[in-house]
XYZ file of C-alpha atoms in Angstrom:
584
model
C 91.415 36.335 45.015
C 90.717 39.476 43.222
C 88.497 40.698 46.186
C 91.224 39.910 48.689
C 93.912 41.810 46.611
C 91.230 44.538 46.275
C 90.987 44.903 50.028
C 95.002 44.592 51.069
C 95.463 47.684 48.328
C 92.948 50.067 50.378
C 94.289 52.459 52.951
C 93.306 51.276 56.494
C 92.344 54.551 57.845
C 89.294 55.064 55.588
C 90.607 58.314 53.515
C 88.701 58.671 50.101
C 89.576 59.637 46.587
C 88.165 62.357 44.596
C 85.425 60.248 43.394
C 84.418 59.330 47.027
C 85.521 55.731 47.093
C 87.948 54.570 49.554
C 91.395 55.199 48.282
C 93.293 52.516 46.779
C 97.321 52.741 47.912
C 98.842 51.755 44.605
C 96.841 54.859 42.813
C 96.589 57.180 45.158
C 98.714 59.143 48.097
C 102.444 58.655 48.607
C 104.851 60.312 46.293
C 102.074 60.383 43.724
C 100.431 63.201 45.457
C 103.134 65.136 47.395
C 104.835 66.659 44.878
C 101.967 68.670 44.085
C 101.178 69.586 47.636
C 105.082 70.527 48.283
C 104.952 72.645 44.960
C 102.111 74.738 46.296
C 104.145 75.006 49.702
C 107.031 76.353 47.546
C 105.191 79.007 45.502
C 103.748 80.060 48.694
C 107.044 80.121 50.704
C 108.541 82.057 47.374
C 105.713 84.766 47.284
C 105.554 85.230 51.238
C 109.168 85.386 52.046
C 109.866 87.826 48.894
C 107.265 90.044 50.362
C 108.457 90.093 54.078
C 112.019 90.646 52.802
C 111.097 93.464 50.771
C 108.221 95.158 52.785
C 110.217 97.170 55.066
C 112.282 98.662 52.092
C 109.295 99.317 50.208
C 107.457 100.817 53.169
C 110.533 102.887 53.827
C 111.516 103.913 50.378
C 108.147 104.141 48.409
C 105.543 104.640 51.229
C 108.306 107.183 52.731
C 107.288 105.756 56.560
C 110.370 105.892 59.150
C 111.693 102.484 59.931
C 110.474 101.780 63.332
C 106.944 102.357 61.567
C 107.911 100.196 58.469
C 108.915 97.144 61.239
C 105.988 97.295 63.128
C 103.780 97.289 60.135
C 105.803 94.304 58.546
C 105.783 92.265 61.967
C 101.931 93.099 62.764
C 101.133 91.819 59.326
C 103.444 88.819 59.592
C 102.014 88.087 63.195
C 98.408 88.145 61.663
C 99.103 85.751 59.160
C 99.853 83.153 61.857
C 97.194 84.214 64.053
C 94.957 83.641 61.345
C 95.742 79.776 60.851
C 93.443 79.063 63.772
C 90.800 79.997 61.987
C 91.942 77.943 58.677
C 92.732 74.970 60.659
C 88.657 75.398 62.467
C 87.206 75.474 58.888
C 89.244 72.633 57.294
C 88.362 70.218 60.458
C 84.932 71.476 60.823
C 83.388 72.031 57.669
C 85.085 72.208 54.104
C 88.240 69.577 54.601
C 91.845 70.240 53.971
C 92.186 70.354 50.519
C 89.408 72.986 49.838
C 90.811 74.914 52.220
C 94.088 75.254 50.674
C 92.460 75.845 47.672
C 90.137 78.606 48.589
C 93.015 80.497 50.637
C 95.281 80.132 48.030
C 93.211 82.053 45.682
C 92.626 84.476 48.603
C 96.553 84.964 48.437
C 96.684 85.421 45.217
C 94.269 87.960 45.358
C 96.357 89.978 47.832
C 99.451 89.680 46.048
C 97.633 91.389 43.101
C 96.681 94.256 45.139
C 100.468 94.548 46.017
C 101.477 94.407 42.307
C 99.244 97.233 41.436
C 100.399 99.393 44.299
C 103.615 99.238 43.343
C 102.856 99.370 39.358
C 100.215 102.325 39.649
C 101.156 105.739 40.617
C 98.244 106.704 42.608
C 98.355 104.378 45.764
C 102.044 105.466 46.367
C 103.150 109.428 47.553
C 104.753 111.316 44.992
C 108.357 112.403 45.531
C 108.960 115.593 43.613
C 111.157 117.525 46.694
C 113.185 116.265 49.465
C 112.026 115.218 52.154
C 109.646 112.911 50.194
C 105.765 113.394 51.441
C 104.544 110.250 53.433
C 102.053 107.961 52.402
C 98.550 109.137 52.817
C 95.938 106.901 54.802
C 94.311 105.757 51.848
C 97.510 104.888 50.127
C 98.547 103.039 53.222
C 95.024 101.275 53.341
C 95.428 99.940 49.941
C 98.767 98.552 50.390
C 97.868 97.134 53.811
C 94.599 95.801 52.002
C 96.765 93.714 50.104
C 98.717 92.207 52.973
C 95.595 91.650 54.936
C 94.574 89.183 52.180
C 97.600 87.824 52.179
C 97.675 87.204 55.694
C 94.336 85.468 55.659
C 95.113 83.338 52.472
C 98.449 82.262 54.022
C 96.621 81.610 57.548
C 93.953 79.309 55.675
C 97.010 77.339 54.067
C 99.807 77.123 56.710
C 97.985 74.597 59.237
C 96.848 72.521 56.430
C 99.602 71.932 54.123
C 101.399 69.646 56.666
C 98.459 67.700 57.950
C 97.045 67.176 54.114
C 100.481 66.015 53.212
C 100.590 63.325 56.097
C 97.214 62.405 54.884
C 98.835 61.093 51.908
C 100.567 58.381 54.005
C 98.770 55.344 55.645
C 100.260 55.116 59.188
C 99.277 51.671 59.459
C 101.755 50.867 56.452
C 105.355 50.811 57.536
C 106.875 51.462 54.188
C 104.276 54.647 54.018
C 105.434 55.888 57.443
C 109.204 55.979 56.508
C 107.882 57.919 53.362
C 105.961 60.402 55.780
C 109.109 61.088 57.569
C 110.748 62.149 54.110
C 107.592 63.976 53.027
C 108.408 66.259 56.204
C 112.265 66.606 54.916
C 110.975 67.919 51.563
C 108.378 70.311 53.326
C 110.764 71.817 55.495
C 113.220 72.022 52.506
C 110.482 73.527 50.421
C 110.738 76.537 52.815
C 114.140 76.967 52.258
C 113.805 76.638 48.627
C 111.497 79.130 48.614
C 113.223 81.556 50.680
C 116.523 81.164 48.301
C 114.426 81.853 45.332
C 112.871 84.928 47.054
C 116.177 86.531 48.386
C 118.057 86.152 45.475
C 116.355 85.480 42.152
C 113.248 87.633 43.068
C 115.312 90.510 45.029
C 117.581 90.636 41.939
C 114.415 91.395 39.870
C 113.118 93.471 41.874
C 116.531 95.976 42.204
C 116.858 95.560 38.398
C 113.459 95.949 37.141
C 111.594 97.828 39.977
C 108.865 96.926 42.625
C 106.120 96.101 40.081
C 108.143 93.169 38.779
C 109.265 92.326 42.327
C 105.409 91.714 43.203
C 104.546 90.687 39.811
C 106.726 87.435 39.550
C 105.459 86.122 43.100
C 101.745 86.715 42.008
C 102.475 84.574 38.863
C 103.996 81.911 40.866
C 100.992 81.656 43.495
C 98.456 81.527 40.692
C 100.652 78.844 38.730
C 100.759 76.457 42.154
C 96.923 76.849 42.010
C 97.013 75.272 38.973
C 99.296 72.497 40.067
C 97.406 71.702 43.428
C 94.031 71.268 41.104
C 96.399 68.724 38.722
C 97.169 66.696 41.457
C 93.508 66.020 41.885
C 93.138 62.472 41.012
C 96.024 61.267 43.336
C 94.889 62.744 46.292
C 93.848 61.122 49.691
C 90.991 63.044 51.590
C 90.197 62.945 54.985
C 86.348 64.080 55.723
C 85.911 67.085 58.102
C 85.313 65.460 61.862
C 83.445 68.323 63.287
C 85.077 71.280 65.047
C 87.598 70.333 67.758
C 87.186 73.749 68.901
C 83.400 73.031 69.963
C 84.525 69.539 71.437
C 87.055 71.832 73.766
C 84.385 73.750 75.047
C 81.728 70.794 75.693
C 84.756 69.252 77.908
C 84.923 72.359 79.578
C 81.320 73.099 80.111
C 80.448 69.526 81.113
C 83.449 69.636 83.579
C 82.283 72.704 85.099
C 78.755 71.322 85.269
C 79.572 68.537 87.286
C 82.065 70.116 89.703
C 79.381 72.697 90.744
C 77.044 69.699 91.194
C 79.743 67.970 93.331
C 80.798 65.316 91.263
C 83.833 63.229 92.416
C 86.000 61.256 90.165
C 86.162 57.560 91.382
C 87.493 54.882 89.559
C 88.106 54.632 85.659
C 84.840 52.518 85.350
C 82.506 55.392 86.132
C 84.051 57.315 83.172
C 81.856 57.171 79.821
C 82.889 55.837 76.799
C 81.294 54.555 73.478
C 81.163 51.018 72.923
C 81.981 50.781 69.275
C 85.421 49.995 67.789
C 85.876 53.402 66.923
C 85.259 56.594 68.836
C 82.553 58.692 68.707
C 84.452 61.230 66.649
C 84.192 60.517 63.084
C 87.316 58.902 61.877
C 88.945 59.242 65.147
C 90.531 56.369 67.053
C 89.726 56.116 70.610
C 92.042 57.245 73.549
C 92.899 55.617 76.652
C 92.527 57.671 79.798
C 95.749 59.519 81.503
C 96.376 60.589 85.042
C 97.125 63.963 84.110
C 94.795 67.082 84.418
C 92.404 64.752 86.497
C 90.005 67.608 87.160
C 88.828 67.366 83.369
C 87.589 63.828 83.822
C 84.421 65.026 85.484
C 83.355 65.802 82.322
C 83.065 62.060 81.604
C 81.871 60.987 84.848
C 77.954 59.125 84.418
C 75.887 60.517 86.942
C 72.653 59.374 85.546
C 72.961 55.728 83.925
C 69.383 55.995 82.725
C 69.888 59.538 81.340
C 70.704 60.722 77.806
C 74.199 59.867 77.003
C 74.320 61.252 73.809
C 74.349 65.151 74.845
C 78.236 66.220 74.737
C 77.492 69.442 76.814
C 76.438 67.017 79.605
C 78.477 64.000 79.323
C 81.886 63.657 77.186
C 83.382 60.290 76.270
C 87.088 59.811 77.652
C 88.473 60.078 74.110
C 86.873 63.596 73.944
C 88.412 64.362 77.519
C 91.624 63.128 76.375
C 91.890 65.181 73.508
C 91.342 68.068 75.246
C 94.111 67.354 77.635
C 96.617 66.602 74.537
C 96.138 70.040 73.554
C 96.713 71.989 76.888
C 99.576 69.538 77.817
C 101.873 71.298 75.092
C 100.702 74.842 76.029
C 103.412 75.652 78.490
C 105.926 74.776 75.865
C 103.937 76.708 73.205
C 104.201 79.959 75.611
C 107.990 79.714 76.250
C 108.597 78.941 72.468
C 106.692 82.491 71.706
C 109.715 84.462 73.504
C 111.929 82.575 71.839
C 110.380 83.308 68.260
C 110.313 87.077 68.587
C 113.821 86.641 67.770
C 113.070 85.059 64.633
C 111.222 88.055 63.178
C 114.701 90.123 63.040
C 115.434 87.949 60.332
C 113.531 89.968 57.649
C 113.106 93.230 59.780
C 116.153 94.880 61.707
C 118.861 92.498 59.902
C 117.740 93.846 56.778
C 118.045 97.420 58.022
C 121.343 96.869 59.206
C 122.595 95.692 55.780
C 120.712 98.652 54.286
C 123.449 101.399 55.916
C 126.321 98.767 55.372
C 128.991 98.393 52.724
C 127.241 95.566 50.633
C 129.828 95.097 48.013
C 131.503 92.138 47.544
C 133.395 93.140 44.731
C 133.848 96.649 43.152
C 131.028 95.566 40.503
C 128.715 93.096 42.762
C 126.797 94.519 45.460
C 124.220 92.496 47.490
C 120.655 93.818 47.686
C 119.326 94.585 51.193
C 116.618 92.290 50.832
C 119.140 89.407 49.543
C 120.942 89.143 53.062
C 118.673 86.436 54.322
C 120.075 84.067 51.753
C 122.430 83.139 54.605
C 119.863 81.612 56.427
C 118.432 79.757 53.128
C 122.097 78.445 52.323
C 122.705 77.601 55.958
C 119.929 75.191 55.760
C 121.121 73.740 52.495
C 124.505 72.972 54.408
C 123.023 72.020 57.742
C 120.536 69.556 57.034
C 122.954 66.886 54.966
C 125.587 67.751 57.709
C 123.339 67.192 60.799
C 121.962 63.640 59.295
C 125.050 62.575 57.686
C 127.539 63.264 60.199
C 126.050 64.977 63.387
C 123.104 62.180 64.131
C 125.500 58.838 63.601
C 128.092 60.491 66.143
C 125.104 61.476 68.569
C 123.753 57.877 67.959
C 126.952 56.158 68.834
C 127.058 57.759 72.295
C 123.234 58.013 73.155
C 121.890 54.756 71.887
C 118.962 57.064 70.284
C 117.805 56.494 66.766
C 117.911 60.190 66.315
C 120.887 61.056 68.211
C 119.187 63.167 70.549
C 115.084 63.486 71.642
C 112.905 65.761 70.101
C 112.767 67.770 73.394
C 116.485 67.966 73.478
C 116.246 69.245 69.834
C 114.059 72.101 70.510
C 116.500 72.917 73.685
C 119.486 73.142 71.471
C 117.679 75.726 69.066
C 116.482 78.024 71.795
C 120.373 77.630 73.371
C 121.496 78.876 70.007
C 119.363 81.771 69.724
C 120.912 83.067 72.802
C 124.157 82.906 70.925
C 122.608 84.769 67.961
C 121.270 87.519 69.344
C 124.396 88.073 71.324
C 126.337 87.817 68.117
C 123.741 90.629 66.680
C 124.227 92.794 69.669
C 128.100 92.807 69.628
C 128.398 93.309 65.809
C 126.108 96.513 65.997
C 128.128 97.837 68.696
C 131.431 97.564 66.623
C 129.678 98.875 63.305
C 127.937 101.871 64.936
C 131.255 102.693 66.806
C 133.421 102.772 63.846
C 134.523 105.905 62.323
C 132.283 105.555 59.109
C 129.415 102.752 59.692
C 128.738 103.014 56.276
C 132.127 101.283 55.549
C 131.574 98.215 57.544
C 130.928 95.272 55.328
C 127.688 93.370 55.343
C 129.498 90.061 55.942
C 129.766 90.929 59.273
C 126.137 90.236 59.681
C 126.583 86.524 58.348
C 127.296 85.113 61.612
C 124.024 86.064 63.068
C 122.235 85.091 60.327
C 124.011 81.855 60.592
C 123.310 81.124 64.181
C 119.803 82.413 64.373
C 119.075 79.936 61.218
C 120.731 77.106 62.810
C 118.570 77.760 65.939
C 115.472 77.828 63.517
C 116.718 74.591 62.157
C 116.793 72.612 65.102
C 113.786 74.261 67.313
C 111.331 74.840 63.892
C 111.646 71.261 63.097
C 111.983 69.872 66.745
C 108.333 71.769 67.244
C 106.589 70.858 64.237
C 107.231 67.290 64.828
C 106.727 67.229 68.390
C 102.984 68.831 68.011
C 102.341 66.260 65.089
C 103.267 63.656 67.632
C 101.111 64.929 70.335
C 98.315 65.576 68.340
C 95.165 63.200 68.217
C 93.258 61.770 65.124
C 91.051 64.834 65.256
C 92.935 67.634 66.556
C 96.089 67.265 63.443
C 95.109 70.748 61.628
C 94.494 72.665 65.145
C 97.512 71.179 66.619
C 99.462 72.397 63.480
C 97.636 75.792 63.691
C 98.614 76.052 67.605
C 102.356 75.276 66.643
C 102.220 78.231 63.755
C 100.359 80.910 65.885
C 103.198 80.998 68.133
C 105.118 82.725 65.160
C 102.203 85.464 64.489
C 101.943 86.115 68.615
C 105.725 86.815 68.288
C 105.592 89.139 65.367
C 102.907 90.844 67.223
C 104.751 91.211 70.503
C 107.955 91.892 68.575
C 105.927 94.861 66.944
C 104.780 95.762 70.571
C 108.366 95.490 72.164
C 109.674 97.859 69.236
C 106.901 100.359 69.868
C 107.408 100.445 73.224
C 111.183 100.620 73.505
C 110.818 103.310 70.952
C 108.613 105.369 73.192
C 110.144 104.456 76.500
C 113.610 105.602 75.229
C 112.736 108.974 73.848
C 110.691 108.523 70.659
C 111.755 108.576 66.858
C 113.708 111.070 67.258
C 115.665 110.530 70.396
C 115.212 106.849 71.283
C 117.413 103.748 71.012
C 115.402 102.620 67.559
C 115.387 105.828 65.241
C 115.140 106.067 61.405
C 118.530 106.429 61.126
C 120.394 103.620 62.771
C 123.686 104.923 62.681
C 122.303 107.056 65.546
C 120.208 104.773 67.067
C 121.174 101.922 69.695
C 119.966 98.911 68.227
C 122.412 97.023 70.138
C 120.552 97.549 73.211
C 117.218 95.879 71.749
C 119.233 92.903 70.914
C 120.618 92.797 74.375
C 117.077 92.564 75.636
C 116.043 89.838 73.224
C 119.267 87.786 74.203
C 117.935 88.381 77.902
C 114.490 86.956 77.149
C 116.147 83.823 75.320
C 118.451 83.337 77.997
C 115.583 83.015 80.544
C 113.007 81.156 78.312
C 115.586 78.489 77.648
C 115.984 78.175 81.649
C 112.362 77.779 81.891
C 112.233 75.450 78.983
C 114.497 73.094 80.672
C 112.314 72.789 83.786
C 109.009 72.660 81.808
C 110.475 69.760 79.421
C 111.710 67.895 82.286
C 108.040 67.987 84.187
C 106.352 67.068 80.646
C 104.816 63.789 80.281
C 104.026 62.581 76.514
C 100.756 61.703 75.520
C 101.860 58.393 73.633
C 105.468 57.896 74.748
C 106.415 59.373 71.754
C 109.202 61.512 73.476
C 109.286 59.543 76.682
C 112.490 59.868 78.599
C 113.394 63.027 76.537
C 113.642 64.858 79.929
C 117.393 64.155 79.208
C 117.446 67.753 78.177
C 118.857 68.153 81.396
C 119.784 64.335 82.261
C 121.558 63.556 78.994
C 123.566 60.690 80.671
C 120.739 58.767 82.222
C 121.359 55.613 80.428
C 117.776 53.955 82.034
C 115.975 56.669 80.501
C 117.599 56.162 77.115
C 116.201 52.400 77.412
C 112.559 53.846 78.148
C 112.871 56.167 74.891
C 110.407 55.387 72.337
C 110.468 58.393 70.258
C 109.351 57.649 66.790
C 112.556 58.750 64.437
C 112.339 62.154 62.376
C 113.968 62.108 59.275
C 115.063 65.250 57.849
């Protein structure tokens, strides 16, 4: 009886505890482990958002850089933090595992914060301002600050893709109760972003405005160091997935084997021609087998057995069906990913031009209370605290009564809603900026007029971000979870880089820093023109999304029938829907 009880308390997916034994359900994982992971995420987001919302004012006020230049610096850095997620995911999956990756890159992150704190606390990294106009920062001073930002970008790039996948490792998908708890983990993970953001744009912005930049950067540094201690404190409770090898290498192997067979004239006949190992599990360490699908049939050539007596263990010449399907699952989501990049350009405005607008507006709520410019994104965080319970407790039940879907709408419909709201958000921003600039005294226009665009863009992010996070997780295979998270997050990095390039292009094409649409002085700029360009980009992206979403075929029927982004009234599609519910 004792041996039988022992076997039933072990996880079914073979994950290990910190001593290398198969993890026990009663002593590891679930909500014994999750709070430590979430605490690390709160600290990372607290520090990251605090730096994001303050770096434009810091570059302008302390480093004496023009506003458009400061925006380009910050968006490029913010983008780098997302692009480097590919490197973090590769390292975690192939070599050192998710926990070690989070731990190592948390330390790199803290080091970058320490450099920024030094730059704000010591006079030499900043230009002196003895006379007006103040002297711009030298190349060396800018490099010191950017060195700290580069370490932060590397650190967050290592952490971002691993935190969601390491969190999901704590729940056994074969256990129905643990599966429900995993959905709750996603709830808290998303909430942690907003908790960190709320503290950043309220408490930390107040500390910075009250006691200076040294304290403003120093407190996030201390919080990040504390989060490392908390992450280590949870070590006895974690479940660990062994590295499965590099999915990027497996992807290249599929391409090489496919092209080799193609140029040798190999044709794909029946499924019996395709190679798969005869074991219960796939030949990818820790991953389940995948059934063959009909999409991207050209890639099936990589699994065609051309010499039954030859070497079947060389993946550069012959891949398994599972390995081919793993690659198919990634490239299937790329069209949706590309469209999302265009929409994500708008999200970078939350901490750049939106904050720049607030800086030149009347921020007094009462005669004695004034909102710091960097605190204006608090609207986005407060919006999340309101919309999440409203959506879950009110909107979802109403939608469910009409559609019969457990979540009211499918994931692809949810993403589409987010994309559509982004059009309204940027249109609102353009109208407000036009009215502000054309007013008799733009500096007297209340900052409260910016709140609708913050609210709408935050609502768009809530629908699109969470929908995509769950969608990419559903479509990932066992061996591609980290890389799938990295691909999803990478869209924000590419979007920030494109935003920086777009700002630079528009500035130069419209007349430069002194005469163009985007000048250091927003009151003489034409920022609304820039917002209308983003509105147009979002509108075109939304239309493209409707078409791509309609054609998309889910890998595992997790979103089957979600083509009802267009066909909202198709009751037969509703019956075929087998989407796994997402709880927020």
